[in-house]
Coordinates of C-alpha atoms in Angstrom, one line a residue:
Chain A
M1 CA -44.9 31.0 -16.6
T2 CA -42.1 30.3 -14.2
T3 CA -42.6 26.5 -14.0
S4 CA -42.9 26.0 -17.7
A5 CA -39.2 26.0 -18.3
T6 CA -38.1 24.0 -15.3
V7 CA -39.9 21.1 -13.9
P8 CA -42.7 20.2 -12.6
D9 CA -43.3 20.7 -9.0
W10 CA -47.0 20.8 -9.8
D11 CA -48.0 21.3 -6.3
A12 CA -45.7 24.2 -5.6
E13 CA -48.4 26.8 -5.8
L14 CA -51.3 24.5 -5.1
Q15 CA -54.1 26.0 -3.1
V16 CA -57.0 23.8 -2.0
Y17 CA -60.3 25.2 -1.0
E18 CA -62.3 22.7 1.0
P19 CA -65.3 23.0 3.2
H20 CA -64.5 24.3 6.7
R21 CA -67.1 26.9 7.2
A22 CA -67.6 26.4 10.9
G23 CA -64.2 24.9 11.5
I24 CA -60.8 26.3 12.0
P25 CA -58.7 26.6 8.9
P26 CA -55.2 24.9 8.9
L27 CA -53.3 27.2 11.3
R28 CA -49.8 27.0 9.9
P29 CA -50.5 28.3 6.4
Y30 CA -53.0 30.7 7.8
F31 CA -50.5 32.4 10.0
R32 CA -47.7 32.2 7.4
D33 CA -50.1 34.1 5.1
L34 CA -51.0 36.5 7.9
F35 CA -47.4 37.4 8.6
Q36 CA -46.7 37.8 5.0
R37 CA -49.4 40.3 4.6
L38 CA -48.8 42.4 7.8
P39 CA -47.7 45.3 5.5
F40 CA -51.3 45.3 4.3
A41 CA -52.7 45.7 7.8
A42 CA -50.2 48.5 8.4
E43 CA -51.1 50.3 5.2
F44 CA -54.8 49.7 5.8
S45 CA -54.5 51.4 9.2
R46 CA -52.2 54.2 7.9
S47 CA -54.5 55.1 5.1
G48 CA -57.6 54.9 7.4
M49 CA -55.9 57.4 9.7
K50 CA -55.0 59.6 6.8
A51 CA -58.6 59.6 5.7
A52 CA -59.6 60.6 9.2
H53 CA -57.1 63.5 9.2
S54 CA -55.3 62.0 12.1
E55 CA -52.0 62.9 10.5
T56 CA -52.6 66.6 10.4
V57 CA -51.5 68.9 13.3
F58 CA -55.0 69.6 14.5
G59 CA -56.0 65.9 14.0
Q60 CA -53.2 64.9 16.3
L61 CA -54.1 67.7 18.7
W62 CA -57.6 66.4 18.9
L63 CA -56.4 62.9 19.7
V64 CA -54.8 64.4 22.8
L65 CA -57.4 67.0 23.7
N66 CA -60.3 64.6 23.6
P67 CA -59.1 62.2 26.3
L68 CA -57.4 65.0 28.2
M69 CA -60.6 66.9 28.6
L70 CA -62.4 63.8 29.6
A71 CA -59.7 63.2 32.2
L72 CA -60.2 66.7 33.6
V73 CA -64.0 66.1 33.8
Y74 CA -63.4 62.9 35.7
F75 CA -60.9 64.6 38.0
L76 CA -63.5 67.3 38.9
L77 CA -66.2 64.6 39.3
V78 CA -64.0 62.5 41.7
N79 CA -63.2 65.7 43.7
V80 CA -66.9 66.6 44.0
I81 CA -68.1 63.1 44.8
S82 CA -65.5 62.1 47.3
Q83 CA -65.4 65.6 48.7
S84 CA -61.7 65.3 49.2
N85 CA -59.2 67.6 47.7
A86 CA -57.5 65.2 45.4
G87 CA -54.1 66.6 44.5
P88 CA -52.1 66.7 41.3
E89 CA -51.0 63.1 41.9
A90 CA -54.6 61.9 41.5
L91 CA -54.8 64.1 38.4
A92 CA -51.8 62.4 36.9
R93 CA -53.2 59.0 37.7
I94 CA -56.5 59.8 36.1
V95 CA -54.9 61.3 33.0
G96 CA -52.6 58.3 32.6
G97 CA -55.3 55.9 33.2
I98 CA -57.8 57.5 30.8
F99 CA -55.1 57.7 28.1
I100 CA -54.4 54.0 28.3
F101 CA -58.0 53.1 28.7
Y102 CA -58.8 55.2 25.6
F103 CA -56.3 53.1 23.7
F104 CA -58.0 49.9 24.8
S105 CA -61.6 51.1 24.1
G106 CA -60.5 52.6 20.8
A107 CA -59.0 49.3 19.7
V108 CA -62.0 47.4 20.7
S109 CA -64.6 49.7 19.2
T110 CA -62.8 50.2 15.9
G111 CA -62.0 46.5 15.9
A112 CA -65.6 45.6 16.3
G113 CA -66.6 47.4 13.2
S114 CA -63.5 46.4 11.2
V115 CA -65.2 43.4 9.5
T116 CA -68.6 44.8 8.8
T117 CA -67.2 48.0 7.3
G118 CA -64.6 46.0 5.3
G119 CA -67.4 45.4 2.7
R120 CA -65.9 44.9 -0.7
L121 CA -62.4 44.0 0.5
I122 CA -63.9 41.1 2.3
L123 CA -66.2 40.1 -0.6
N124 CA -63.7 40.2 -3.3
M125 CA -60.3 39.4 -1.9
A126 CA -59.1 36.2 -0.3
F127 CA -56.7 37.2 2.6
P128 CA -56.5 36.3 6.3
R129 CA -59.4 38.3 7.7
L130 CA -57.7 38.5 11.1
L131 CA -55.7 41.4 9.6
M132 CA -58.7 43.6 9.8
P133 CA -59.0 43.7 13.6
L134 CA -55.2 43.8 13.9
A135 CA -55.2 46.9 11.7
A136 CA -57.8 48.5 14.0
V137 CA -55.5 47.8 17.1
R138 CA -52.6 49.3 15.2
T139 CA -54.7 52.4 14.5
A140 CA -55.6 52.8 18.2
F141 CA -52.0 52.3 19.2
F142 CA -50.8 55.1 16.9
R143 CA -53.5 57.3 18.2
F144 CA -52.3 56.5 21.7
L145 CA -48.7 57.5 21.1
P146 CA -49.1 61.3 20.9
T147 CA -50.7 61.2 24.4
V148 CA -47.5 59.7 26.0
P149 CA -45.6 63.0 26.1
V150 CA -48.6 64.8 27.5
Y151 CA -48.8 62.2 30.3
L152 CA -45.2 62.8 31.1
V153 CA -45.9 66.5 31.6
F154 CA -48.6 65.6 34.2
H155 CA -46.1 63.2 35.7
I156 CA -43.7 66.0 36.2
I157 CA -46.3 68.3 37.7
A158 CA -47.4 65.6 40.1
G159 CA -43.8 65.0 41.1
G160 CA -44.2 61.4 40.2
A161 CA -41.4 59.0 40.8
W162 CA -38.7 58.4 38.1
T163 CA -37.4 54.9 38.7
W164 CA -35.7 52.3 36.7
M165 CA -39.0 50.4 36.8
M166 CA -40.8 52.8 34.5
P167 CA -39.7 51.0 31.3
L168 CA -41.1 47.8 32.7
G169 CA -44.5 49.4 32.2
L170 CA -44.0 48.7 28.5
V171 CA -44.5 45.0 29.3
F172 CA -48.0 45.8 30.6
L173 CA -48.6 48.0 27.5
G174 CA -47.6 45.0 25.4
L175 CA -49.9 42.7 27.3
L176 CA -52.8 45.2 27.1
T177 CA -52.2 45.3 23.3
L178 CA -52.4 41.6 23.0
F179 CA -55.6 41.6 25.2
A180 CA -57.0 44.3 22.9
M181 CA -56.2 42.2 19.8
G182 CA -58.2 39.3 21.2
M183 CA -61.1 41.5 22.3
A184 CA -61.2 43.3 18.9
A185 CA -61.2 39.9 17.0
F186 CA -64.0 38.7 19.3
M187 CA -66.1 41.8 19.0
A188 CA -65.6 41.9 15.2
T189 CA -67.1 38.4 15.0
V190 CA -70.0 39.2 17.2
Q191 CA -70.7 42.4 15.2
V192 CA -71.1 40.3 12.0
Y193 CA -74.0 38.4 13.6
F194 CA -75.5 41.1 15.7
R195 CA -75.1 44.5 14.1
D196 CA -76.5 46.3 17.1
A197 CA -73.7 45.1 19.2
S198 CA -71.9 48.4 18.4
S199 CA -74.7 50.3 20.1
F200 CA -74.2 48.3 23.4
L201 CA -70.5 48.5 23.2
P202 CA -70.0 52.1 24.4
Y203 CA -72.1 51.4 27.6
F204 CA -70.3 48.2 28.2
L205 CA -66.9 50.0 27.9
R206 CA -68.1 52.8 30.1
I207 CA -69.0 50.4 32.9
W208 CA -65.7 48.6 32.4
L209 CA -63.9 52.0 32.8
Y210 CA -65.6 52.5 36.2
I211 CA -64.8 49.0 37.5
S212 CA -61.2 49.3 36.5
P213 CA -58.5 51.1 38.5
V214 CA -58.5 54.2 36.3
L215 CA -60.4 56.7 38.5
W216 CA -59.6 55.0 41.7
S217 CA -56.4 53.3 43.0
P218 CA -56.2 49.6 43.9
E219 CA -55.3 50.7 47.5
L220 CA -58.6 52.5 47.8
A221 CA -60.5 49.3 46.7
E222 CA -58.6 47.3 49.3
S223 CA -59.5 49.7 52.1
R224 CA -63.1 49.7 51.1
F225 CA -63.8 46.1 50.2
G226 CA -61.3 44.3 52.3
H227 CA -60.9 40.6 51.3
Y228 CA -63.4 41.0 48.4
A229 CA -60.8 43.2 46.7
K230 CA -59.0 40.0 45.8
L231 CA -61.8 39.2 43.4
M232 CA -60.7 42.2 41.4
V233 CA -58.2 40.2 39.4
L234 CA -61.2 38.6 37.7
N235 CA -61.4 41.9 35.8
P236 CA -58.7 41.7 33.2
L237 CA -58.2 45.4 33.2
Y238 CA -57.6 45.5 36.9
S239 CA -54.2 43.8 36.5
L240 CA -53.4 45.2 33.0
I241 CA -54.0 48.8 33.8
G242 CA -53.1 48.5 37.5
G243 CA -49.7 47.1 36.6
W244 CA -49.1 49.9 34.1
T245 CA -50.1 52.6 36.6
D246 CA -48.0 51.1 39.4
L247 CA -44.9 51.0 37.3
T248 CA -45.2 54.3 35.4
L249 CA -46.7 56.5 38.0
N250 CA -46.1 55.1 41.4
G251 CA -42.8 53.5 40.7
V252 CA -43.9 50.4 42.6
M253 CA -43.3 46.9 41.6
P254 CA -46.6 45.1 41.1
S255 CA -47.2 41.9 43.0
A256 CA -46.7 38.5 41.4
T257 CA -50.4 38.0 41.3
I258 CA -50.8 41.1 39.1
W259 CA -48.0 39.9 36.7
I260 CA -49.5 36.4 36.4
A261 CA -53.1 37.7 36.1
A262 CA -52.1 40.2 33.4
T263 CA -50.2 37.7 31.3
S264 CA -52.9 35.0 31.6
W265 CA -55.7 37.4 30.7
A266 CA -53.7 38.7 27.7
L267 CA -53.0 35.2 26.4
V268 CA -56.6 33.9 27.1
A269 CA -58.1 36.8 25.2
L270 CA -55.7 36.6 22.3
V271 CA -56.0 32.9 21.8
G272 CA -59.7 32.7 22.5
G273 CA -60.6 35.8 20.5
S274 CA -58.5 34.8 17.5
L275 CA -59.8 31.2 17.4
Y276 CA -63.4 32.4 17.6
F277 CA -62.7 34.8 14.8
L278 CA -61.0 32.1 12.7
S279 CA -63.8 29.6 13.2
R280 CA -66.3 32.1 11.9
E281 CA -64.1 33.8 9.3
R282 CA -65.3 31.7 6.3
D283 CA -68.8 32.7 7.0
F284 CA -68.2 36.5 6.7
A285 CA -68.3 36.7 2.9
V286 CA -72.0 35.6 2.9
R287 CA -73.0 37.5 6.1
I288 CA -71.9 41.0 5.1
Chain B
M1 CA -66.9 43.5 -28.0
I2 CA -63.5 42.1 -28.2
S3 CA -61.4 41.7 -31.2
L4 CA -57.9 40.5 -31.3
S5 CA -56.6 41.6 -34.6
A6 CA -55.9 45.1 -35.8
S7 CA -58.1 44.8 -38.9
D8 CA -61.3 44.1 -36.9
R9 CA -60.8 47.0 -34.6
S10 CA -62.7 49.7 -36.5
T11 CA -65.8 47.5 -36.8
S12 CA -65.7 46.4 -33.3
V13 CA -65.7 49.9 -32.0
S14 CA -68.9 50.7 -33.8
E15 CA -70.4 47.5 -32.6
T16 CA -69.9 48.4 -29.0
K17 CA -72.9 50.7 -29.0
L18 CA -75.1 47.7 -29.6
E19 CA -73.8 45.7 -26.7
P20 CA -76.1 42.8 -27.1
G21 CA -78.3 41.9 -24.2
V22 CA -79.2 38.3 -23.9
Q23 CA -82.3 38.6 -26.0
D24 CA -80.5 40.4 -28.8
A25 CA -77.7 38.0 -28.8
T26 CA -80.0 35.1 -29.2
G27 CA -81.0 36.3 -32.6
A28 CA -77.6 37.5 -33.6
V29 CA -75.8 34.3 -32.7
Q30 CA -78.3 32.0 -34.3
D31 CA -78.4 33.8 -37.6
S32 CA -74.7 34.3 -38.0
P33 CA -73.0 31.8 -40.3
P34 CA -70.7 29.3 -38.5
V35 CA -67.3 30.8 -38.0
D36 CA -64.7 29.4 -40.2
E37 CA -62.2 27.4 -38.2
A38 CA -59.1 28.7 -39.9
E39 CA -60.3 32.3 -39.5
K40 CA -61.0 31.6 -35.8
S41 CA -57.6 30.2 -35.1
R42 CA -56.0 33.2 -36.8
R43 CA -58.0 35.5 -34.5
K44 CA -57.1 33.8 -31.3
T45 CA -53.7 34.4 -29.8
P46 CA -51.3 31.6 -29.2
K47 CA -51.6 30.3 -25.7
Q48 CA -49.8 28.1 -23.4
T49 CA -50.4 24.4 -23.7
P50 CA -50.3 22.0 -20.8
L51 CA -47.1 20.1 -20.4
P52 CA -47.3 16.3 -20.4
G53 CA -48.4 15.1 -17.0
E54 CA -49.4 18.5 -15.8
P55 CA -52.5 18.5 -13.6
P56 CA -55.2 21.0 -14.5
T57 CA -54.6 24.5 -13.4
V58 CA -58.0 24.7 -11.8
S59 CA -59.9 21.7 -10.8
V60 CA -63.4 21.9 -9.5
Q61 CA -64.5 18.6 -8.0
D62 CA -68.1 18.0 -7.2
V63 CA -68.5 21.4 -5.6
T64 CA -71.7 22.4 -3.8
I65 CA -72.1 25.8 -2.3
V66 CA -74.9 26.5 0.0
Y67 CA -75.2 30.0 1.5
R68 CA -76.6 30.0 4.9
T69 CA -77.8 33.5 5.3
T70 CA -80.3 35.5 7.1
F71 CA -83.3 37.0 5.4
E72 CA -83.2 39.9 7.8
K73 CA -81.5 42.9 6.2
V74 CA -79.6 43.8 9.4
P75 CA -79.1 41.0 11.9
T76 CA -79.5 42.4 15.4
F77 CA -79.8 41.2 19.0
K78 CA -83.2 42.7 19.1
S79 CA -84.5 40.7 16.2
A80 CA -82.7 37.6 17.5
I81 CA -84.7 38.0 20.8
V82 CA -88.0 38.6 19.0
R83 CA -87.3 35.5 16.9
L84 CA -86.4 33.4 19.9
G85 CA -89.8 34.4 21.4
R86 CA -91.6 33.2 18.3
G87 CA -89.4 30.1 18.0
E88 CA -88.4 30.9 14.5
R89 CA -85.1 30.5 12.8
A90 CA -83.8 33.2 10.6
V91 CA -81.4 31.2 8.6
R92 CA -82.3 30.3 5.1
E93 CA -80.3 28.1 2.9
V94 CA -79.6 29.1 -0.7
E95 CA -78.1 26.4 -2.9
A96 CA -76.1 28.6 -5.3
V97 CA -73.9 25.9 -6.9
N98 CA -75.0 22.3 -7.0
H99 CA -72.5 19.4 -7.6
V100 CA -70.5 21.1 -10.2
S101 CA -67.2 19.5 -11.5
F102 CA -64.9 20.5 -14.3
D103 CA -61.2 20.8 -15.0
V104 CA -59.4 23.7 -16.6
P105 CA -56.0 22.8 -18.1
R106 CA -53.2 25.3 -18.6
G107 CA -53.8 27.7 -21.5
T108 CA -57.6 27.6 -21.4
S109 CA -59.8 30.6 -21.4
L110 CA -63.1 29.4 -20.0
G111 CA -66.3 31.3 -20.6
I112 CA -69.1 30.9 -18.1
I113 CA -72.6 31.7 -19.3
G114 CA -76.0 31.4 -17.8
A115 CA -79.1 33.4 -16.7
N116 CA -79.1 35.7 -13.7
G117 CA -78.9 33.7 -10.5
A118 CA -77.2 30.7 -12.1
G119 CA -74.4 30.7 -9.6
K120 CA -71.7 32.0 -11.9
S121 CA -70.4 34.7 -9.6
T122 CA -70.6 32.4 -6.6
L123 CA -68.5 29.9 -8.4
M124 CA -66.0 32.6 -9.3
R125 CA -65.8 33.7 -5.7
S126 CA -65.1 30.2 -4.5
I127 CA -62.4 29.7 -7.1
A128 CA -60.9 33.0 -5.8
G129 CA -60.9 31.5 -2.3
V130 CA -63.4 34.0 -0.9
L131 CA -66.2 31.6 -0.4
P132 CA -65.4 28.1 0.8
P133 CA -67.4 25.3 -0.8
T134 CA -69.9 23.5 1.3
S135 CA -68.8 20.2 -0.1
G136 CA -66.4 19.1 -2.7
R137 CA -63.0 20.4 -3.4
I138 CA -61.4 23.1 -5.5
E139 CA -57.7 22.9 -6.5
V140 CA -56.0 26.0 -7.8
R141 CA -52.4 26.1 -9.1
G142 CA -51.1 29.7 -9.4
K143 CA -51.8 33.1 -8.2
I144 CA -55.3 34.4 -8.8
S145 CA -56.2 38.0 -9.7
S146 CA -59.9 38.5 -9.6
L147 CA -62.0 41.2 -11.1
L148 CA -65.4 40.4 -9.6
A149 CA -68.6 42.3 -10.3
L150 CA -68.2 44.7 -7.4
G151 CA -64.8 46.0 -8.3
V152 CA -61.8 45.8 -6.0
G153 CA -62.1 46.7 -2.3
F154 CA -62.3 50.4 -2.8
N155 CA -62.6 53.0 0.0
G156 CA -64.1 56.2 -1.4
L157 CA -62.3 58.4 1.0
L158 CA -58.9 57.3 -0.1
S159 CA -57.1 58.2 -3.4
G160 CA -57.0 55.9 -6.3
R161 CA -53.3 55.3 -5.7
E162 CA -53.9 54.3 -2.1
N163 CA -56.6 52.0 -3.0
V164 CA -54.4 50.3 -5.6
I165 CA -51.7 49.9 -3.1
L166 CA -54.0 48.5 -0.5
G167 CA -55.5 46.0 -3.1
G168 CA -52.0 44.9 -4.1
L169 CA -50.8 44.4 -0.6
A170 CA -54.0 42.4 0.2
A171 CA -53.3 40.3 -2.8
G172 CA -49.9 39.5 -1.3
L173 CA -47.5 41.6 -3.3
S174 CA -44.6 43.4 -1.7
R175 CA -44.6 47.1 -1.2
D176 CA -42.0 47.8 -3.8
Q177 CA -43.9 45.7 -6.4
V178 CA -47.1 47.4 -5.5
E179 CA -45.8 51.0 -5.8
E180 CA -44.3 50.2 -9.2
R181 CA -47.6 48.6 -10.3
A182 CA -49.5 51.6 -9.1
R183 CA -47.8 53.7 -11.7
E184 CA -48.5 51.3 -14.6
V185 CA -52.1 51.0 -13.4
A186 CA -52.6 54.8 -13.4
E187 CA -51.1 55.1 -16.9
F188 CA -53.2 52.3 -18.3
A189 CA -56.5 53.5 -16.7
E190 CA -55.8 57.0 -18.2
I191 CA -57.2 58.8 -15.2
G192 CA -54.3 61.3 -14.9
E193 CA -54.3 63.5 -11.9
F194 CA -57.4 61.9 -10.5
M195 CA -55.1 59.0 -9.3
D196 CA -54.2 61.1 -6.3
L197 CA -57.7 62.4 -5.6
P198 CA -60.2 60.6 -3.4
M199 CA -62.2 58.0 -5.2
R200 CA -65.5 59.5 -4.3
T201 CA -64.7 62.2 -6.9
Y202 CA -64.4 59.6 -9.7
S203 CA -66.9 59.1 -12.5
S204 CA -68.3 55.6 -12.8
G205 CA -66.2 55.0 -15.9
M206 CA -63.0 56.0 -14.2
Y207 CA -63.9 53.7 -11.3
Q208 CA -64.4 50.8 -13.6
R209 CA -61.3 51.5 -15.7
L210 CA -59.2 51.7 -12.6
A211 CA -60.7 48.4 -11.3
F212 CA -60.0 46.7 -14.6
S213 CA -56.4 48.1 -14.7
V214 CA -55.7 46.9 -11.2
S215 CA -56.7 43.3 -11.9
V216 CA -54.7 43.0 -15.1
H217 CA -51.6 44.5 -13.6
M218 CA -51.2 42.1 -10.7
D219 CA -49.2 39.6 -12.8
P220 CA -52.0 37.0 -12.5
D221 CA -51.4 33.3 -13.2
I222 CA -55.2 32.9 -13.3
L223 CA -57.5 35.8 -14.2
L224 CA -61.1 35.9 -13.1
I225 CA -63.2 38.4 -14.8
D226 CA -66.9 38.9 -14.0
E227 CA -68.8 41.2 -16.3
A228 CA -65.9 43.6 -16.6
L229 CA -65.7 44.2 -20.2
S230 CA -68.4 46.8 -20.1
A231 CA -65.8 49.1 -18.5
G232 CA -65.1 52.4 -20.1
D233 CA -65.8 53.9 -23.5
A234 CA -65.1 52.4 -26.9
S235 CA -61.5 53.3 -27.1
F236 CA -60.8 51.9 -23.6
K237 CA -62.5 48.7 -24.7
V238 CA -60.1 48.2 -27.5
K239 CA -57.2 48.8 -25.2
A240 CA -58.7 46.4 -22.7
S241 CA -59.1 43.7 -25.2
E242 CA -55.5 44.1 -26.4
K243 CA -54.4 43.8 -22.8
M244 CA -56.5 40.7 -22.3
S245 CA -55.1 38.9 -25.3
E246 CA -51.6 39.8 -24.1
L247 CA -52.5 38.3 -20.7
M248 CA -53.9 35.2 -22.3
S249 CA -50.6 34.4 -23.8
S250 CA -48.8 34.8 -20.5
S251 CA -51.3 33.6 -17.9
R252 CA -52.2 30.0 -17.2
A253 CA -56.0 30.3 -17.3
M254 CA -58.7 32.8 -17.7
F255 CA -62.3 32.8 -16.6
L256 CA -64.7 35.1 -18.1
V257 CA -68.3 35.5 -16.9
S258 CA -70.3 37.6 -19.3
H259 CA -73.8 38.1 -20.7
S260 CA -72.2 39.3 -23.8
L261 CA -72.2 36.0 -25.8
G262 CA -70.2 37.5 -28.6
S263 CA -67.2 38.2 -26.3
I264 CA -67.4 34.7 -24.9
E265 CA -67.3 33.3 -28.4
Q266 CA -64.4 35.4 -29.5
M267 CA -62.2 35.2 -26.4
C268 CA -62.8 31.7 -25.0
D269 CA -61.9 28.3 -26.3
D270 CA -63.9 26.4 -23.7
C271 CA -67.3 27.2 -22.1
I272 CA -69.6 26.1 -19.4
W273 CA -73.3 26.9 -19.1
M274 CA -74.8 27.0 -15.7
H275 CA -78.4 27.2 -14.8
K276 CA -79.8 27.5 -11.2
G277 CA -76.6 26.2 -9.8
K278 CA -76.3 23.2 -12.0
L279 CA -73.8 22.6 -14.7
M280 CA -75.9 22.2 -17.9
M281 CA -73.1 21.8 -20.4
H282 CA -69.4 21.9 -20.8
D283 CA -68.4 22.2 -24.4
S284 CA -67.0 24.5 -27.0
P285 CA -68.3 28.1 -26.8
E286 CA -70.2 27.8 -30.0
R287 CA -72.2 24.8 -28.9
C288 CA -72.8 26.1 -25.4
I289 CA -74.0 29.3 -26.7
S290 CA -76.3 27.8 -29.3
A291 CA -77.8 25.4 -26.6
Y292 CA -78.2 28.3 -24.2
T293 CA -79.9 30.6 -26.7
K294 CA -82.2 27.8 -27.8
F295 CA -83.0 27.2 -24.1
L296 CA -83.8 30.8 -23.6
K297 CA -86.1 30.9 -26.5
V298 CA -87.9 27.6 -25.8
G299 CA -88.2 28.3 -22.2
E300 CA -87.6 26.3 -19.1
D301 CA -90.6 24.0 -19.2
A302 CA -89.9 22.5 -22.6
F303 CA -86.2 22.0 -21.9
T304 CA -85.4 20.2 -18.8
L305 CA -82.3 18.5 -17.7
D306 CA -83.5 15.2 -19.0
D307 CA -83.4 16.4 -22.5
L308 CA -79.7 16.9 -22.4

């Protein structure tokens, strides 16, 4: 059509399909394609949310109510178990922590199912599959957004600090998003090979919630475990969520260790998860 | 059935009721008198011809596709552990396409025929870039629009319009292009106000019509069609065939997989016949079809590869 009048750059639109089932496809064209089709991921996530009624008033309300009630339950639980009278400050920490953890767990669990539920789209269209888990992370992020103003209300009630450092929390939110992308890609791949992975995932995430500084504060861990508390950075969410809480709630600058740990974990997960996904991506069409 | 000129239309409509299955077609094709060459060229639309020195639009070079798939219905940790205990491996290899090579120059419409399980759809998927070949190489020049057997990636909860937009975006079109296309698609598919209703409310005919309209409205350079001509009722078929002949004059190549040998004979000017993953024959549609129908009648035992 277009080339017939002019001349022949025969290879202008050349696409070559060669065997690389277990290998990694050429990265540059892959990511060029990926960025070109980001609108698809956005639309995929938007229409998915629409189908789930997330855009209606009560749909939005539920997105807030669900983690909020969970936070209240945990607040009661912490009060009962520790037999202390945790004040509104603890409540704000738990609410903020649960909200952000919910973002993470939502991203990972929808991401895990993104490929296996992609069915026909995966079977019939050739596009960078990594868009599927990315769309899941976007969905989780947009579900997280309406919880932010609710958190701010609790922040006010708790008399939390308002400092110039608060916006820096966005850096940790960004890092957590990158980390979630990597984990979503990883879990999506695992799910293709082991369909029951999705049954284990909720328990796995629940345990992860308990070992992360959501219900408890890092200071508490230090007072209880002493030197061993230093090992906590091995848990990626310790630095990612800890840094977020420090900046947004406590108005404290996290230590250099936290910054470094959060950044490295985010990058390791993103690169590792994506590469694992890419290396298996070509296999998906026959495995679904 | 597909006819390309206005005068044939009335007859072709009545024919559609007797969509020939493979067995019917065998008789029909064998008994019919050879098609007059002049008449045939009149029926076929003018197409693009390759420019001097132009490489083939699609080049399939010694391609083998082996599926490695599990024979478990649902692969799980549990079954993996059980298997590990027994020392079994769950992976089974299926050789769907076996050392197939052919070139498709610009302006060709290639028919692909063969019995069920011949590897036709697998080959189409790999040309569309969905399935990578296990060995060999496939070169494709141009944008592909595929209408594979399962339809486009449709989500029943979303409306037809949203599905069309999603499909277009996945195919790499821009948002503006896609929204414009969605209007044309709705019009062509004649589904009216259903376009904005969830797809789970569609009848199967509406579903197929929409799938067909989507694939022909994506400005394809190369069109892959897998058993899609059964979409819709008689009047839609006529419309579909007109659209196809229009596309054939504008697109670079067309692939048609069909069990309807009549459509292949009418629409295609080149043909391959596949059987159990092997390329049996690459010739004119008439000769491929007569060899294929002979093969079906005589049976596999009497007609091995050696006889070719």
